[in-house]
mmCIF file of C-alpha atoms and ligand atoms in Angstrom:
data_model
loop_
_atom_site.group_PDB
_atom_site.id
_atom_site.type_symbol
_atom_site.label_atom_id
_atom_site.label_comp_id
_atom_site.label_asym_id
_atom_site.label_seq_id
_atom_site.Cartn_x
_atom_site.Cartn_y
_atom_site.Cartn_z
ATOM 1 C CA MET C 115 118.450 146.998 -64.872
ATOM 2 C CA GLU C 116 115.708 149.426 -65.754
ATOM 3 C CA ILE C 117 116.345 151.689 -68.749
ATOM 4 C CA ASN C 118 115.796 155.296 -67.654
ATOM 5 C CA SER C 119 116.914 158.860 -68.444
ATOM 6 C CA LYS C 120 120.392 158.164 -67.035
ATOM 7 C CA THR C 121 121.068 155.046 -69.152
ATOM 8 C CA ARG C 122 124.190 155.416 -71.309
ATOM 9 C CA LEU C 123 124.489 153.910 -74.747
ATOM 10 C CA CYS C 124 127.202 151.625 -76.077
ATOM 11 C CA CYS C 125 127.012 150.392 -79.671
ATOM 12 C CA LEU C 126 128.352 148.232 -82.423
ATOM 13 C CA ILE C 127 128.561 149.561 -85.961
ATOM 14 C CA GLY C 128 129.202 147.341 -88.974
ATOM 15 C CA HIS C 129 127.636 146.259 -92.248
ATOM 16 C CA PRO C 130 126.134 143.697 -91.665
ATOM 17 C CA VAL C 131 125.787 143.252 -87.872
ATOM 18 C CA LYS C 132 122.849 140.895 -87.502
ATOM 19 C CA HIS C 133 125.016 137.874 -86.576
ATOM 20 C CA SER C 134 126.979 139.669 -83.892
ATOM 21 C CA ILE C 135 126.931 138.212 -80.389
ATOM 22 C CA SER C 136 128.433 141.362 -78.826
ATOM 23 C CA PRO C 137 125.009 142.790 -77.754
ATOM 24 C CA ASN C 138 124.257 139.547 -75.859
ATOM 25 C CA ILE C 139 127.654 139.524 -74.128
ATOM 26 C CA HIS C 140 127.761 143.192 -73.115
ATOM 27 C CA ASN C 141 124.090 143.538 -72.101
ATOM 28 C CA THR C 142 124.387 140.450 -69.867
ATOM 29 C CA LEU C 143 127.495 141.934 -68.227
ATOM 30 C CA PHE C 144 125.811 145.334 -67.740
ATOM 31 C CA GLN C 145 122.826 143.647 -66.081
ATOM 32 C CA LYS C 146 124.839 141.288 -63.854
ATOM 33 C CA LEU C 147 127.172 144.067 -62.759
ATOM 34 C CA ASN C 148 124.269 146.461 -62.191
ATOM 35 C CA LEU C 149 125.550 149.069 -64.634
ATOM 36 C CA ASN C 150 123.097 151.512 -66.152
ATOM 37 C CA TYR C 151 124.305 150.997 -69.723
ATOM 38 C CA VAL C 152 122.742 149.397 -72.787
ATOM 39 C CA TYR C 153 124.432 147.972 -75.922
ATOM 40 C CA LEU C 154 122.803 148.091 -79.371
ATOM 41 C CA ALA C 155 123.991 147.041 -82.837
ATOM 42 C CA PHE C 156 123.509 149.287 -85.878
ATOM 43 C CA ASP C 157 123.925 148.308 -89.527
ATOM 44 C CA ILE C 158 125.634 151.378 -91.004
ATOM 45 C CA ASP C 159 126.154 151.842 -94.717
ATOM 46 C CA PRO C 160 129.719 153.087 -95.448
ATOM 47 C CA LYS C 161 128.310 156.361 -96.838
ATOM 48 C CA ASP C 162 126.729 157.092 -93.417
ATOM 49 C CA LEU C 163 129.822 156.395 -91.287
ATOM 50 C CA ARG C 164 130.803 160.042 -90.800
ATOM 51 C CA SER C 165 127.338 161.200 -89.786
ATOM 52 C CA THR C 166 126.967 158.191 -87.458
ATOM 53 C CA VAL C 167 130.158 159.053 -85.567
ATOM 54 C CA ARG C 168 129.043 162.713 -85.371
ATOM 55 C CA GLY C 169 125.717 161.523 -83.969
ATOM 56 C CA PHE C 170 127.441 159.338 -81.352
ATOM 57 C CA ARG C 171 129.491 162.349 -80.277
ATOM 58 C CA ALA C 172 126.391 164.522 -79.960
ATOM 59 C CA MET C 173 124.587 161.789 -78.006
ATOM 60 C CA ASN C 174 127.537 161.411 -75.636
ATOM 61 C CA VAL C 175 127.645 157.620 -76.029
ATOM 62 C CA LEU C 176 129.849 155.687 -73.602
ATOM 63 C CA GLY C 177 131.680 154.108 -76.539
ATOM 64 C CA PHE C 178 131.282 151.789 -79.497
ATOM 65 C CA ASN C 179 132.681 148.737 -81.254
ATOM 66 C CA VAL C 180 133.507 148.826 -84.937
ATOM 67 C CA THR C 181 133.443 145.867 -87.294
ATOM 68 C CA ILE C 182 133.728 145.087 -91.029
ATOM 69 C CA PRO C 183 133.855 147.219 -93.186
ATOM 70 C CA HIS C 184 134.466 150.305 -90.994
ATOM 71 C CA LYS C 185 137.573 149.365 -88.960
ATOM 72 C CA ILE C 186 139.991 151.449 -91.044
ATOM 73 C CA ASN C 187 137.746 154.252 -92.303
ATOM 74 C CA VAL C 188 136.458 155.148 -88.842
ATOM 75 C CA ILE C 189 139.928 156.387 -87.827
ATOM 76 C CA LYS C 190 139.602 159.673 -89.690
ATOM 77 C CA TYR C 191 136.492 160.629 -87.684
ATOM 78 C CA LEU C 192 138.106 160.033 -84.262
ATOM 79 C CA ASP C 193 140.072 162.529 -82.133
ATOM 80 C CA LYS C 194 142.861 160.145 -81.165
ATOM 81 C CA ILE C 195 144.015 156.560 -81.565
ATOM 82 C CA ASP C 196 146.247 154.618 -79.179
ATOM 83 C CA SER C 197 149.384 152.684 -80.108
ATOM 84 C CA SER C 198 147.476 149.406 -80.746
ATOM 85 C CA ALA C 199 145.315 151.112 -83.379
ATOM 86 C CA LYS C 200 148.306 152.936 -84.862
ATOM 87 C CA GLU C 201 150.329 149.727 -85.187
ATOM 88 C CA SER C 202 147.539 147.706 -86.741
ATOM 89 C CA GLY C 203 146.036 150.574 -88.752
ATOM 90 C CA SER C 204 142.546 149.619 -87.590
ATOM 91 C CA VAL C 205 140.136 150.326 -84.736
ATOM 92 C CA ASN C 206 137.538 147.972 -83.261
ATOM 93 C CA THR C 207 136.765 149.841 -80.020
ATOM 94 C CA VAL C 208 136.128 153.537 -79.369
ATOM 95 C CA VAL C 209 135.947 155.128 -75.924
ATOM 96 C CA ASN C 210 134.318 158.506 -75.256
ATOM 97 C CA ARG C 211 136.691 160.231 -72.841
ATOM 98 C CA GLY C 212 134.838 163.405 -71.828
ATOM 99 C CA GLY C 213 133.805 164.199 -75.396
ATOM 100 C CA GLU C 214 137.032 163.016 -77.001
ATOM 101 C CA LEU C 215 136.630 159.854 -79.126
ATOM 102 C CA VAL C 216 139.658 157.584 -78.700
ATOM 103 C CA GLY C 217 140.198 154.480 -80.875
ATOM 104 C CA TYR C 218 141.801 151.171 -79.804
ATOM 105 C CA ASN C 219 142.380 147.755 -81.336
ATOM 106 C CA THR C 220 141.384 145.127 -78.771
ATOM 107 C CA ASP C 221 141.691 142.250 -81.299
ATOM 108 C CA ILE C 222 145.427 142.406 -80.534
ATOM 109 C CA ASP C 223 144.759 141.896 -76.795
ATOM 110 C CA GLY C 224 142.310 139.128 -77.688
ATOM 111 C CA ILE C 225 144.980 137.212 -79.616
ATOM 112 C CA ILE C 226 147.747 137.852 -77.058
ATOM 113 C CA ASN C 227 145.563 136.725 -74.146
ATOM 114 C CA SER C 228 144.516 133.603 -76.078
ATOM 115 C CA LEU C 229 148.122 132.568 -76.684
ATOM 116 C CA LYS C 230 149.309 133.447 -73.169
ATOM 117 C CA ASP C 231 147.778 130.317 -71.644
ATOM 118 C CA VAL C 232 149.557 127.816 -73.930
ATOM 119 C CA GLU C 233 153.170 126.809 -74.281
ATOM 120 C CA TYR C 234 154.815 127.329 -77.658
ATOM 121 C CA ASP C 235 158.264 127.790 -79.079
ATOM 122 C CA ASN C 236 158.638 131.548 -79.391
ATOM 123 C CA CYS C 237 161.963 131.128 -81.159
ATOM 124 C CA GLY C 238 160.028 129.304 -83.857
ATOM 125 C CA ARG C 239 158.179 130.470 -86.922
ATOM 126 C CA ALA C 240 154.574 131.649 -87.072
ATOM 127 C CA LEU C 241 152.257 131.242 -90.043
ATOM 128 C CA VAL C 242 149.415 133.745 -90.445
ATOM 129 C CA ILE C 243 146.794 132.698 -93.000
ATOM 130 C CA GLY C 244 145.059 135.802 -94.378
ATOM 131 C CA ALA C 245 146.033 139.422 -94.926
ATOM 132 C CA GLY C 246 142.880 141.313 -93.972
ATOM 133 C CA GLY C 247 141.996 143.329 -90.866
ATOM 134 C CA VAL C 248 142.440 140.671 -88.194
ATOM 135 C CA ALA C 249 145.615 139.307 -89.835
ATOM 136 C CA ARG C 250 147.201 142.706 -89.095
ATOM 137 C CA ALA C 251 146.150 142.355 -85.453
ATOM 138 C CA ALA C 252 147.612 138.832 -85.430
ATOM 139 C CA ILE C 253 150.968 140.065 -86.748
ATOM 140 C CA VAL C 254 151.162 142.838 -84.121
ATOM 141 C CA ALA C 255 150.186 140.342 -81.393
ATOM 142 C CA LEU C 256 152.846 137.809 -82.492
ATOM 143 C CA ARG C 257 155.482 140.517 -82.697
ATOM 144 C CA ASN C 258 154.544 141.806 -79.211
ATOM 145 C CA LEU C 259 154.814 138.235 -77.897
ATOM 146 C CA GLY C 260 158.398 138.135 -79.148
ATOM 147 C CA LEU C 261 158.085 136.076 -82.350
ATOM 148 C CA GLU C 262 160.770 137.051 -84.843
ATOM 149 C CA ASP C 263 159.849 135.023 -87.927
ATOM 150 C CA ILE C 264 156.388 135.357 -89.478
ATOM 151 C CA ILE C 265 155.123 133.982 -92.803
ATOM 152 C CA VAL C 266 151.966 135.618 -94.158
ATOM 153 C CA CYS C 267 150.009 133.698 -96.758
ATOM 154 C CA ASN C 268 147.015 134.979 -98.640
ATOM 155 C CA ARG C 269 144.756 134.200 -101.595
ATOM 156 C CA ARG C 270 145.758 137.511 -103.183
ATOM 157 C CA LEU C 271 149.520 137.474 -102.766
ATOM 158 C CA TRP C 272 149.927 141.252 -103.176
ATOM 159 C CA ARG C 273 147.985 141.855 -99.968
ATOM 160 C CA ALA C 274 150.320 139.554 -98.012
ATOM 161 C CA ALA C 275 153.288 141.328 -99.622
ATOM 162 C CA ALA C 276 151.878 144.716 -98.542
ATOM 163 C CA LEU C 277 151.674 143.529 -94.914
ATOM 164 C CA VAL C 278 155.225 142.227 -95.050
ATOM 165 C CA ARG C 279 156.438 145.612 -96.340
ATOM 166 C CA LYS C 280 154.553 147.357 -93.516
ATOM 167 C CA PHE C 281 155.766 145.206 -90.626
ATOM 168 C CA ARG C 282 159.155 143.788 -91.602
ATOM 169 C CA ASN C 283 162.113 145.318 -89.750
ATOM 170 C CA ASP C 284 165.544 144.423 -88.371
ATOM 171 C CA HIS C 285 163.969 142.420 -85.517
ATOM 172 C CA LEU C 286 161.187 140.790 -87.489
ATOM 173 C CA LYS C 287 161.846 138.462 -90.405
ATOM 174 C CA MET C 288 158.805 138.147 -92.672
ATOM 175 C CA LYS C 289 157.861 136.524 -95.961
ATOM 176 C CA ALA C 290 154.734 136.688 -98.120
ATOM 177 C CA ILE C 291 153.478 133.571 -99.898
ATOM 178 C CA SER C 292 150.362 132.538 -101.747
ATOM 179 C CA ILE C 293 147.804 130.486 -99.821
ATOM 180 C CA SER C 294 148.456 127.574 -102.194
ATOM 181 C CA GLU C 295 151.999 127.363 -100.749
ATOM 182 C CA ALA C 296 150.871 127.356 -97.106
ATOM 183 C CA SER C 297 151.476 123.642 -96.578
ATOM 184 C CA ARG C 298 155.149 124.021 -97.559
ATOM 185 C CA TYR C 299 155.687 126.208 -94.500
ATOM 186 C CA SER C 300 153.015 124.978 -92.095
ATOM 187 C CA ARG C 301 154.839 121.779 -91.036
ATOM 188 C CA ASN C 302 157.636 123.836 -89.480
ATOM 189 C CA ALA C 303 155.409 126.470 -87.887
ATOM 190 C CA SER C 304 155.169 126.598 -84.094
ATOM 191 C CA ILE C 305 152.123 128.898 -84.227
ATOM 192 C CA ILE C 306 149.481 128.838 -86.978
ATOM 193 C CA ILE C 307 146.707 131.452 -87.013
ATOM 194 C CA ASN C 308 143.793 131.273 -89.430
ATOM 195 C CA ALA C 309 142.691 134.874 -90.085
ATOM 196 C CA THR C 310 140.377 134.089 -93.013
ATOM 197 C CA PRO C 311 136.730 132.985 -93.039
ATOM 198 C CA ILE C 312 137.754 129.550 -94.438
ATOM 199 C CA GLY C 313 135.714 126.933 -92.550
ATOM 200 C CA MET C 314 133.098 129.413 -91.372
ATOM 201 C CA TRP C 315 129.457 128.389 -91.538
ATOM 202 C CA PRO C 316 128.021 127.338 -94.028
ATOM 203 C CA ASN C 317 131.382 126.188 -95.517
ATOM 204 C CA VAL C 318 132.137 123.997 -92.510
ATOM 205 C CA ASP C 319 133.944 121.300 -94.533
ATOM 206 C CA GLU C 320 136.657 123.700 -95.698
ATOM 207 C CA THR C 321 140.058 124.004 -94.030
ATOM 208 C CA PRO C 322 143.235 125.852 -95.015
ATOM 209 C CA LEU C 323 145.362 122.904 -93.770
ATOM 210 C CA ASN C 324 144.941 119.178 -93.167
ATOM 211 C CA SER C 325 146.375 117.157 -90.280
ATOM 212 C CA HIS C 326 149.466 115.949 -92.186
ATOM 213 C CA GLU C 327 150.386 119.590 -92.853
ATOM 214 C CA ILE C 328 150.471 120.529 -89.138
ATOM 215 C CA SER C 329 153.231 119.690 -86.650
ATOM 216 C CA ARG C 330 152.231 118.039 -83.387
ATOM 217 C CA ASN C 331 154.374 120.658 -81.633
ATOM 218 C CA ALA C 332 152.322 123.519 -83.092
ATOM 219 C CA VAL C 333 149.673 125.717 -81.515
ATOM 220 C CA VAL C 334 146.783 126.319 -83.910
ATOM 221 C CA LEU C 335 144.496 129.289 -83.334
ATOM 222 C CA ASP C 336 141.464 129.528 -85.613
ATOM 223 C CA LEU C 337 139.858 132.976 -85.445
ATOM 224 C CA VAL C 338 136.652 131.578 -86.961
ATOM 225 C CA TYR C 339 134.162 130.958 -84.128
ATOM 226 C CA ASN C 340 131.110 129.669 -85.989
ATOM 227 C CA PRO C 341 131.106 126.703 -85.843
ATOM 228 C CA LEU C 342 132.718 126.605 -82.406
ATOM 229 C CA LYS C 343 134.903 123.703 -83.586
ATOM 230 C CA THR C 344 136.070 124.265 -87.163
ATOM 231 C CA LYS C 345 137.490 121.688 -89.572
ATOM 232 C CA LEU C 346 140.941 123.258 -89.047
ATOM 233 C CA ILE C 347 140.676 122.706 -85.280
ATOM 234 C CA ILE C 348 139.612 119.085 -85.895
ATOM 235 C CA GLU C 349 142.574 118.562 -88.260
ATOM 236 C CA ALA C 350 144.974 120.171 -85.764
ATOM 237 C CA GLU C 351 143.685 117.888 -83.007
ATOM 238 C CA LYS C 352 144.255 114.890 -85.300
ATOM 239 C CA ALA C 353 147.844 116.076 -85.780
ATOM 240 C CA GLY C 354 148.260 116.180 -81.986
ATOM 241 C CA ALA C 355 148.723 119.969 -81.923
ATOM 242 C CA LYS C 356 147.426 122.322 -79.224
ATOM 243 C CA THR C 357 144.324 124.195 -80.362
ATOM 244 C CA ILE C 358 142.544 127.446 -79.506
ATOM 245 C CA THR C 359 139.091 128.088 -80.929
ATOM 246 C CA GLY C 360 137.924 131.507 -82.145
ATOM 247 C CA LEU C 361 135.694 132.049 -79.137
ATOM 248 C CA LYS C 362 138.671 132.661 -76.847
ATOM 249 C CA PRO C 363 140.020 135.726 -78.751
ATOM 250 C CA LEU C 364 136.451 136.921 -79.321
ATOM 251 C CA ILE C 365 135.775 136.916 -75.580
ATOM 252 C CA GLU C 366 139.157 138.393 -74.706
ATOM 253 C CA GLN C 367 138.735 141.291 -77.172
ATOM 254 C CA ALA C 368 135.245 141.948 -75.771
ATOM 255 C CA ALA C 369 136.623 141.827 -72.205
ATOM 256 C CA LYS C 370 139.265 144.419 -73.059
ATOM 257 C CA ALA C 371 136.644 146.687 -74.688
ATOM 258 C CA PHE C 372 134.427 146.303 -71.600
ATOM 259 C CA MET C 373 137.375 147.251 -69.373
ATOM 260 C CA LEU C 374 138.070 150.333 -71.478
ATOM 261 C CA TRP C 375 134.447 151.497 -71.126
ATOM 262 C CA THR C 376 133.819 150.601 -67.476
ATOM 263 C CA SER C 377 137.245 150.043 -65.825
ATOM 264 C CA ILE C 378 135.883 146.663 -64.649
ATOM 265 C CA ASP C 379 137.543 143.336 -65.535
ATOM 266 C CA PRO C 380 134.462 141.280 -66.501
ATOM 267 C CA PRO C 381 133.791 137.649 -65.423
ATOM 268 C CA ARG C 382 134.986 135.406 -68.294
ATOM 269 C CA GLU C 383 132.860 132.418 -67.258
ATOM 270 C CA LEU C 384 129.679 134.406 -67.731
ATOM 271 C CA MET C 385 130.926 135.731 -71.077
ATOM 272 C CA TRP C 386 131.680 132.173 -72.285
ATOM 273 C CA SER C 387 128.275 130.842 -71.315
ATOM 274 C CA VAL C 388 126.417 133.735 -73.014
ATOM 275 C CA ALA C 389 128.575 133.479 -76.141
ATOM 276 C CA GLU C 390 128.146 129.704 -76.484
ATOM 277 C CA LYS C 391 124.409 129.871 -75.869
ATOM 278 C CA THR C 392 123.922 132.692 -78.389
ATOM 279 C CA LEU C 393 126.012 130.981 -81.088
ATOM 280 C CA LYS C 394 124.083 127.721 -80.611
ATOM 281 C CA GLU C 395 120.801 129.625 -80.999
ATOM 282 C CA ILE C 396 122.047 131.298 -84.197
ATOM 283 C CA PHE C 397 122.973 127.862 -85.619
ATOM 284 C CA ARG C 398 119.678 126.311 -84.634
ATOM 285 C CA ASN C 399 117.809 129.119 -86.416
ATOM 286 C CA GLU C 400 119.966 128.878 -89.534
ATOM 287 C CA GLY C 401 119.771 125.089 -89.786
HETATM 288 P P1 LIG J 166 138.824 140.757 -93.956
HETATM 289 O O1 LIG J 166 139.534 142.000 -93.591
HETATM 290 O O2 LIG J 166 137.677 140.819 -94.903
HETATM 291 O O3 LIG J 166 139.935 139.733 -94.555
HETATM 292 C C1 LIG J 166 139.538 138.469 -95.028
HETATM 293 C C2 LIG J 166 140.785 137.652 -95.354
HETATM 294 O O4 LIG J 166 140.358 136.323 -95.674
HETATM 295 C C3 LIG J 166 141.566 138.149 -96.575
HETATM 296 O O5 LIG J 166 142.918 137.834 -96.378
HETATM 297 C C4 LIG J 166 140.962 137.307 -97.710
HETATM 298 O O6 LIG J 166 141.852 137.081 -98.794
HETATM 299 C C5 LIG J 166 140.757 135.993 -97.013
HETATM 300 N N1 LIG J 166 139.671 135.198 -97.608
HETATM 301 C C6 LIG J 166 138.359 135.494 -97.640
HETATM 302 N N2 LIG J 166 137.663 134.490 -98.216
HETATM 303 C C7 LIG J 166 138.591 133.543 -98.568
HETATM 304 C C8 LIG J 166 138.506 132.278 -99.204
HETATM 305 N N3 LIG J 166 137.332 131.775 -99.601
HETATM 306 N N4 LIG J 166 139.646 131.599 -99.418
HETATM 307 C C9 LIG J 166 140.842 132.088 -99.038
HETATM 308 N N5 LIG J 166 140.992 133.282 -98.415
HETATM 309 C C10 LIG J 166 139.874 134.009 -98.184
HETATM 310 O O7 LIG J 166 138.273 140.009 -92.665
HETATM 311 P P2 LIG J 166 138.875 140.028 -91.165
HETATM 312 O O8 LIG J 166 138.258 141.101 -90.374
HETATM 313 O O9 LIG J 166 140.343 139.970 -91.261
HETATM 314 O O10 LIG J 166 138.269 138.644 -90.596
HETATM 315 C C11 LIG J 166 138.724 137.381 -91.028
HETATM 316 C C12 LIG J 166 138.032 136.280 -90.212
HETATM 317 O O11 LIG J 166 138.390 136.388 -88.846
HETATM 318 C C13 LIG J 166 136.514 136.327 -90.264
HETATM 319 O O12 LIG J 166 136.018 135.021 -90.339
HETATM 320 C C14 LIG J 166 136.133 136.944 -88.935
HETATM 321 O O13 LIG J 166 134.854 136.492 -88.477
HETATM 322 C C15 LIG J 166 137.220 136.398 -88.030
HETATM 323 N N6 LIG J 166 137.503 137.258 -86.866
HETATM 324 C C16 LIG J 166 137.519 136.663 -85.644
HETATM 325 C C17 LIG J 166 137.824 137.412 -84.510
HETATM 326 C C18 LIG J 166 137.846 136.738 -83.177
HETATM 327 O O14 LIG J 166 138.069 137.423 -82.173
HETATM 328 N N7 LIG J 166 137.661 135.442 -83.092
HETATM 329 C C19 LIG J 166 138.101 138.789 -84.618
HETATM 330 C C20 LIG J 166 138.067 139.373 -85.887
HETATM 331 C C21 LIG J 166 137.774 138.586 -87.014
HETATM 332 P P3 LIG J 166 141.961 138.138 -100.011
HETATM 333 O O15 LIG J 166 142.782 139.277 -99.493
HETATM 334 O O16 LIG J 166 142.628 137.371 -101.085
HETATM 335 O O17 LIG J 166 140.548 138.552 -100.332
#
């Protein structure tokens, strides 16, 4: 696709953004689907967030993705947020609807669509490891899938306790524990989601749980996607559990964002091949 005066811009803002694979995924889709759009990543200092969003509005961008550390703070500069963003309190995708900037959280769709393909006991208990941005999305996703018992564990216990206060209600039983207690609850969990960077490159030998702490009836979803196969996924396989690597939710959240911008359901196979190729290149370059 030739870039010309009609090309519309789509962006990612974060701090940092240099390891993001979103530009590779979305630009490949735009080209293959013959769409006159281009996707660029911008490293935006938190002090420049407001002026950046004002600039995007003036430039009539098609939309943008938002990543760490702007997912919560961006909300105050938008015109509207949908229910997914309201529930999770964070936005990772913004759509320009005729000049109105509308925020969504497609991480929730990413997690739901990743779990939809596997069988699990939804009367069972879920364990969410982490209490940051994507842990909130995980809790909303689990609740929307019908889970009624969720344990949140975190290094800083008060953050897990804050999430429990936010989400607990008559239909959802929740408990906050410290990450050091995770193994006491993990053996009985039917779904385990790692929403921390534990095991992420270069700390590839780290895992929040070992095989003897995971039930063979569990489904283990690791949101870390570099490396593609984390130590947690290897331990879960050893335990005989079903596993989902972080690339699946990453691709599903990108697919939902793409749909919001273009109204086209993008080809997942192409997205997988671009994502895997790009991640392998990043690893090769970083040793
Ligand atoms: P975040 O808001 O910064 O939260 C990080 C969480 O990890 C916090 O709960 C933090 O605990 C915990 N943590 C950080 N370092 C830790 C360590 N060394 N030991 C134990 N706990 C630690 O980040 P986020 O946006 O939630 O992202 C978390 C991870 O998910 C990242 O690796 C990110 O790449 C990945 N992610 C994947 C997808 C996907 O689609 N696959 C989407 C979004 C994010 P404290 O509160 O105690 O600091």
